[in-house]
């Protein structure tokens, strides 16, 4: 199952242009609200230079990258939680994603209509966030009516739940997202079951004009987005959707040349993916050999048996040991044999915490 990220924002902020660019898909990107009627999904490979490094050593028949799935969710408008625009239909799509990429328009262009009449990032961000908050409040109200009945019988779990719901309601009424709430151990499962929209990690995407991306930090609209994101402990990625659209039609060599001419080290897509990974606490380990070099995504804190289970459940059930070495050590020593001779290849057991860049071979028996 690939990592899923939903692209949200007001109409005409550049969501579909960005989606078209990063997935190289032909989604309608029209200059009017609701051009995207159904959620569009695109899966892209996650660029990782370590795959190339491993391939130079193992000469595999196949190279398999990790992937990320982007869902272009139609533009929300004020009142969406009450059914305005395309309403709850699209709020429901947000529930299905792992992370929310909130695109905010940070460029002026009189030829591109703004649904609210003018460019105002603070107002635009608050419109989206309030609609998600209103939807979450409705979820909490529905759950509270059921929990209160159970709590009357002094059921401990129901009492824990009702207290959690009251705390979340208070936070949301203050205009703050549920992700800022720190649950107790007993509340964690209940909070997860609620599947609140505002409990999802958010990455803000400041969409700037092509001629402003190299100096984005001096853009007043970007500064507004950055300050707002900082208050929520959320990251910001500065992107020019127009540049990403141009890059999507180029070869790798042409992309590198185009970015170099602009004075940009990496594409907006690469920076966005890395930010999503960091926000979700994701890392990559590798399996490598002559048949294939394969990248696998896991969450920080994953132990060796669970990492093995990402490949196949039998690997986890019958886990014995894992042969492990780091990608950096392999590049330094040049071969697995040289690693062994240097004592850099280790045997790890069930309590080993997998590290980003580990190259692993699992021993198991079923």
Coordinates of C-alpha atoms in Angstrom, one line a residue:
X1 CA 0.0 0.0 0.0
X2 CA 1.6 3.3 -1.0
X3 CA 1.7 6.3 1.2
X4 CA -1.2 8.5 0.4
X5 CA -1.3 12.3 0.5
X6 CA -4.3 14.5 -0.3
X7 CA -3.9 17.8 -2.1
X8 CA -6.4 20.3 -0.7
X9 CA -7.0 24.0 -1.0
X10 CA -9.5 26.6 -2.3
X11 CA -10.4 26.5 -6.0
X12 CA -7.9 28.1 -8.4
X13 CA -4.9 28.0 -6.0
X14 CA -2.9 25.7 -8.3
X15 CA -3.8 22.3 -6.9
X16 CA -4.6 20.6 -10.2
X17 CA -1.7 22.3 -12.0
X18 CA 0.6 20.9 -9.3
X19 CA -1.0 17.5 -9.4
X20 CA -0.7 17.4 -13.2
X21 CA 3.0 18.2 -12.9
X22 CA 3.9 15.7 -10.2
X23 CA 2.0 12.8 -11.6
X24 CA 2.4 13.8 -15.2
X25 CA -1.4 13.2 -15.5
X26 CA -4.0 14.8 -17.8
X27 CA -6.3 16.2 -15.1
X28 CA -8.5 19.1 -16.1
X29 CA -7.0 22.3 -14.7
X30 CA -9.6 24.9 -15.7
X31 CA -9.9 28.5 -14.5
X32 CA -13.1 28.1 -12.6
X33 CA -14.2 26.4 -9.4
X34 CA -14.9 22.6 -9.3
X35 CA -12.9 21.7 -12.4
X36 CA -12.0 18.5 -10.5
X37 CA -15.2 16.7 -9.9
X38 CA -13.9 13.3 -8.8
X39 CA -10.7 12.8 -6.8
X40 CA -7.8 12.1 -9.1
X41 CA -5.1 9.7 -7.9
X42 CA -1.6 9.4 -9.2
X43 CA 1.3 7.3 -8.0
X44 CA 4.8 8.5 -8.4
X45 CA 8.2 7.0 -7.6
X46 CA 10.2 8.4 -4.8
X47 CA 13.6 9.4 -6.2
X48 CA 16.4 8.0 -4.0
X49 CA 20.1 8.2 -5.1
X50 CA 20.9 5.2 -2.9
X51 CA 19.0 2.9 -5.3
X52 CA 21.5 4.0 -8.0
X53 CA 24.5 3.5 -5.6
X54 CA 23.3 0.0 -4.8
X55 CA 22.7 -0.8 -8.4
X56 CA 26.2 0.0 -9.3
X57 CA 27.4 -2.6 -6.9
X58 CA 24.8 -5.4 -7.4
X59 CA 23.9 -4.8 -11.1
X60 CA 20.3 -6.0 -10.5
X61 CA 17.8 -7.0 -13.2
X62 CA 15.3 -4.7 -11.5
X63 CA 15.3 -1.5 -9.5
X64 CA 12.2 -0.9 -7.4
X65 CA 11.6 2.5 -5.7
X66 CA 9.2 3.3 -3.0
X67 CA 6.1 5.2 -4.1
X68 CA 3.8 8.0 -2.9
X69 CA 0.2 8.4 -3.9
X70 CA -1.2 11.9 -4.5
X71 CA -5.0 12.5 -4.5
X72 CA -6.2 15.7 -6.0
X73 CA -9.2 16.7 -4.0
X74 CA -11.6 19.2 -5.5
X75 CA -11.4 22.8 -4.2
X76 CA -13.2 23.3 -0.9
X77 CA -15.2 26.5 -0.3
X78 CA -16.6 28.3 2.7
X79 CA -19.6 26.2 4.0
X80 CA -18.3 22.9 2.6
X81 CA -19.0 21.2 6.0
X82 CA -22.6 22.2 5.6
X83 CA -22.7 20.9 2.0
X84 CA -21.7 24.1 0.1
X85 CA -19.9 23.7 -3.2
X86 CA -19.2 20.0 -3.5
X87 CA -19.4 19.7 0.3
X88 CA -19.0 16.6 2.4
X89 CA -18.3 14.4 -0.6
X90 CA -14.8 15.8 -0.7
X91 CA -14.4 16.0 3.1
X92 CA -14.9 12.2 3.1
X93 CA -12.0 11.8 0.6
X94 CA -9.6 13.6 3.0
X95 CA -10.4 10.9 5.7
X96 CA -8.7 8.3 3.5
X97 CA -5.3 10.0 3.2
X98 CA -2.2 9.7 5.5
X99 CA -1.2 13.4 5.2
X100 CA -2.8 16.6 3.9
X101 CA -0.9 18.9 1.5
X102 CA -2.6 22.2 1.8
X103 CA -1.9 24.4 -1.2
X104 CA -2.0 28.1 -0.6
X105 CA -2.0 30.7 -3.4
X106 CA 0.9 33.2 -2.9
X107 CA 1.0 34.8 -6.3
X108 CA -0.9 37.7 -7.8
X109 CA -2.5 37.2 -11.3
X110 CA -5.5 39.2 -12.4
X111 CA -6.2 36.7 -15.2
X112 CA -6.7 33.8 -12.7
X113 CA -10.0 34.2 -10.8
X114 CA -9.8 33.9 -7.0
X115 CA -12.9 32.5 -5.5
X116 CA -12.8 35.0 -2.6
X117 CA -12.0 38.0 -4.9
X118 CA -8.4 38.6 -3.9
X119 CA -5.2 36.8 -2.7
X120 CA -5.1 36.6 1.1
X121 CA -3.3 33.5 2.4
X122 CA -4.3 33.9 6.0
X123 CA -8.0 34.1 5.2
X124 CA -7.7 31.2 2.6
X125 CA -5.9 28.9 5.1
X126 CA -8.5 29.7 7.8
X127 CA -11.4 28.9 5.4
X128 CA -10.0 25.4 4.8
X129 CA -9.1 24.8 8.4
X130 CA -12.5 25.9 9.7
X131 CA -14.3 23.6 7.3
X132 CA -12.3 20.7 8.6
X133 CA -12.8 21.8 12.2
X134 CA -16.6 22.1 11.6
X135 CA -16.6 18.6 10.2
X136 CA -14.7 17.3 13.2
X137 CA -17.0 19.0 15.6
X138 CA -19.9 17.2 13.9
X139 CA -18.1 13.9 14.4
X140 CA -17.5 14.6 18.0
X141 CA -21.1 15.7 18.7
X142 CA -22.4 12.5 17.2
X143 CA -19.9 10.4 19.2
X144 CA -20.6 12.3 22.5
X145 CA -24.3 11.5 22.4
X146 CA -23.5 7.8 22.3
X147 CA -20.7 8.0 24.9
X148 CA -22.7 9.9 27.4
X149 CA -25.3 7.1 27.6
X150 CA -22.5 4.6 28.3
X151 CA -20.8 6.9 30.8
X152 CA -23.9 6.9 33.0
X153 CA -23.2 3.3 33.8
X154 CA -19.7 4.3 35.1
X155 CA -18.1 2.3 32.3
X156 CA -14.4 3.3 32.6
X157 CA -13.7 3.3 28.9
X158 CA -16.8 5.4 28.2
X159 CA -15.7 7.9 30.9
X160 CA -12.2 8.1 29.3
X161 CA -13.9 8.6 25.9
X162 CA -16.3 11.4 27.0
X163 CA -13.4 13.3 28.7
X164 CA -11.3 13.0 25.5
X165 CA -14.2 14.2 23.4
X166 CA -14.8 17.2 25.7
X167 CA -11.1 18.1 25.5
X168 CA -11.1 17.8 21.7
X169 CA -14.2 19.9 21.4
X170 CA -12.7 22.7 23.5
X171 CA -9.6 22.6 21.4
X172 CA -11.5 22.7 18.1
X173 CA -13.8 25.5 19.3
X174 CA -10.7 27.5 20.0
X175 CA -9.9 27.2 16.3
X176 CA -7.0 24.7 16.8
X177 CA -6.6 21.4 15.0
X178 CA -6.9 18.1 16.8
X179 CA -3.3 17.2 15.9
X180 CA -2.2 19.7 18.6
X181 CA -3.8 17.5 21.3
X182 CA -1.5 15.1 23.2
X183 CA -3.5 12.0 24.1
X184 CA -2.9 9.8 27.2
X185 CA -2.1 6.2 26.6
X186 CA -5.7 5.2 27.3
X187 CA -6.9 7.8 24.8
X188 CA -4.7 6.9 21.8
X189 CA -6.9 4.1 20.4
X190 CA -10.1 6.2 20.8
X191 CA -8.5 9.2 19.1
X192 CA -7.4 7.0 16.2
X193 CA -10.9 5.5 15.8
X194 CA -12.4 9.0 15.5
X195 CA -10.4 9.6 12.3
X196 CA -10.6 13.3 12.7
X197 CA -9.7 15.4 9.7
X198 CA -7.7 17.9 11.7
X199 CA -5.7 15.1 13.4
X200 CA -3.9 14.4 10.1
X201 CA -0.4 15.8 9.6
X202 CA -0.4 18.9 7.4
X203 CA 2.2 20.2 5.0
X204 CA 1.6 23.7 3.7
X205 CA 2.5 24.3 0.1
X206 CA 3.1 27.9 -0.8
X207 CA 2.5 28.2 -4.5
X208 CA 4.5 31.1 -5.9
X209 CA 4.9 32.8 -9.3
X210 CA 7.7 31.4 -11.5
X211 CA 9.8 34.6 -11.1
X212 CA 9.5 34.7 -7.3
X213 CA 10.5 31.1 -6.4
X214 CA 14.2 31.8 -6.1
X215 CA 13.6 34.6 -3.6
X216 CA 10.5 33.1 -1.9
X217 CA 11.4 34.0 1.6
X218 CA 11.0 37.7 0.7
X219 CA 7.5 37.1 -0.6
X220 CA 5.0 38.6 1.9
X221 CA 2.4 35.9 1.2
X222 CA 5.0 33.2 1.8
X223 CA 5.9 34.9 5.1
X224 CA 2.2 34.7 6.1
X225 CA 2.0 31.0 5.4
X226 CA 5.3 30.3 7.2
X227 CA 4.1 32.1 10.3
X228 CA 0.7 30.3 10.3
X229 CA 2.4 26.9 9.8
X230 CA 4.9 27.6 12.6
X231 CA 2.0 28.1 15.0
X232 CA 0.8 24.6 14.2
X233 CA 4.3 23.0 14.2
X234 CA 3.8 22.2 10.5
X235 CA 6.3 22.5 7.7
X236 CA 6.1 24.7 4.6
X237 CA 7.3 23.9 1.1
X238 CA 7.7 26.7 -1.4
X239 CA 6.8 25.6 -4.9
X240 CA 6.0 27.1 -8.2
X241 CA 3.4 24.8 -9.7
X242 CA 4.1 26.5 -13.1
X243 CA 7.7 25.5 -12.9
X244 CA 6.8 21.9 -11.8
X245 CA 4.5 21.8 -14.8
X246 CA 7.4 22.7 -17.1
X247 CA 9.7 20.2 -15.5
X248 CA 7.3 17.4 -15.9
X249 CA 7.8 17.4 -19.7
X250 CA 11.6 17.3 -19.5
X251 CA 14.1 14.5 -19.4
X252 CA 16.2 14.1 -16.3
X253 CA 19.2 15.8 -17.9
X254 CA 17.0 18.7 -19.1
X255 CA 15.4 19.0 -15.7
X256 CA 18.8 19.3 -14.0
X257 CA 19.9 21.9 -16.5
X258 CA 16.7 23.9 -16.1
X259 CA 16.9 23.9 -12.3
X260 CA 20.6 24.8 -12.4
X261 CA 19.7 27.8 -14.6
X262 CA 17.2 28.9 -12.0
X263 CA 19.6 28.4 -9.2
X264 CA 17.4 25.7 -7.6
X265 CA 19.1 22.5 -6.2
X266 CA 16.1 20.2 -6.3
X267 CA 12.6 20.2 -7.7
X268 CA 9.6 21.1 -5.7
X269 CA 8.3 17.5 -6.0
X270 CA 11.5 16.1 -4.4
X271 CA 11.3 18.6 -1.5
X272 CA 7.6 17.9 -1.0
X273 CA 8.1 14.2 -0.9
X274 CA 11.0 14.5 1.6
X275 CA 8.9 16.8 3.7
X276 CA 5.9 14.4 3.7
X277 CA 8.2 11.5 4.7
X278 CA 9.7 13.6 7.6
X279 CA 6.2 14.7 8.7
X280 CA 5.0 11.1 8.9
X281 CA 8.1 9.8 10.5
X282 CA 9.0 7.6 7.5
X283 CA 12.3 6.1 6.6
X284 CA 13.7 3.7 4.0
X285 CA 15.6 0.4 4.2
X286 CA 16.8 -1.7 1.3
X287 CA 17.1 -5.3 0.1
X288 CA 19.7 -5.8 -2.5
X289 CA 21.0 -8.6 -4.7
X290 CA 21.4 -9.6 -8.4
X291 CA 17.6 -10.1 -9.0
X292 CA 16.6 -6.7 -7.7
X293 CA 17.4 -3.7 -5.6
X294 CA 14.3 -2.8 -3.6
X295 CA 13.5 0.2 -1.4
X296 CA 11.0 -0.3 1.4
X297 CA 9.2 2.4 3.5
X298 CA 8.8 2.0 7.2
X299 CA 8.0 4.2 10.2
X300 CA 10.6 5.3 12.7
X301 CA 10.7 3.0 15.7
X302 CA 10.0 -0.2 13.6
X303 CA 11.8 -3.3 14.8
X304 CA 13.4 -5.9 12.5
X305 CA 10.5 -8.5 12.5
X306 CA 7.9 -5.8 11.6
X307 CA 10.2 -4.5 8.9
X308 CA 10.5 -8.0 7.5
X309 CA 6.7 -8.2 7.6
X310 CA 6.5 -5.3 5.2
X311 CA 7.9 -7.6 2.5
X312 CA 5.8 -10.6 3.5
X313 CA 3.8 -11.6 6.6
X314 CA 5.7 -15.0 6.6
X315 CA 9.0 -13.1 7.1
X316 CA 7.6 -11.6 10.3
X317 CA 6.0 -14.8 11.6
X318 CA 9.1 -16.9 11.1
X319 CA 11.7 -14.2 11.8
X320 CA 15.0 -15.5 13.1
X321 CA 17.7 -12.9 12.5
X322 CA 18.5 -10.1 10.1
X323 CA 21.8 -9.5 8.4
X324 CA 22.3 -5.8 8.4
X325 CA 24.8 -3.2 7.2
X326 CA 24.5 0.5 6.4
X327 CA 24.3 1.8 2.8
X328 CA 27.1 4.4 3.7
X329 CA 29.4 1.6 4.9
X330 CA 28.8 -0.4 1.7
X331 CA 29.7 2.6 -0.5
X332 CA 32.8 3.2 1.7
X333 CA 34.0 -0.4 1.4
X334 CA 32.7 -1.2 -2.1
X335 CA 31.4 -4.7 -1.6
X336 CA 29.6 -7.0 0.9
X337 CA 32.8 -9.1 1.2
X338 CA 34.8 -6.1 2.2
X339 CA 32.2 -5.2 4.7
X340 CA 32.4 -8.6 6.3
X341 CA 36.2 -8.5 6.4
X342 CA 35.9 -5.1 8.2
X343 CA 33.3 -6.4 10.7
X344 CA 30.6 -4.0 9.4
X345 CA 28.0 -6.7 8.7
X346 CA 26.0 -7.5 11.8
X347 CA 23.4 -10.1 12.8
X348 CA 20.5 -8.4 14.6
X349 CA 17.6 -10.0 16.5
X350 CA 14.0 -9.2 17.3
X351 CA 14.6 -6.0 19.3
X352 CA 16.7 -4.3 16.6
X353 CA 15.4 -0.9 15.6
X354 CA 15.8 -0.5 11.9
X355 CA 17.8 2.6 10.8
X356 CA 17.3 4.7 7.7
X357 CA 19.6 3.4 5.0
X358 CA 20.0 -0.1 6.4
X359 CA 20.5 -2.9 3.8
X360 CA 18.9 -6.0 5.2
X361 CA 18.7 -9.7 4.5
X362 CA 16.1 -11.6 6.6
X363 CA 16.5 -15.1 7.9
X364 CA 13.2 -16.7 8.7
X365 CA 11.5 -20.1 9.0
X366 CA 7.8 -20.9 8.7

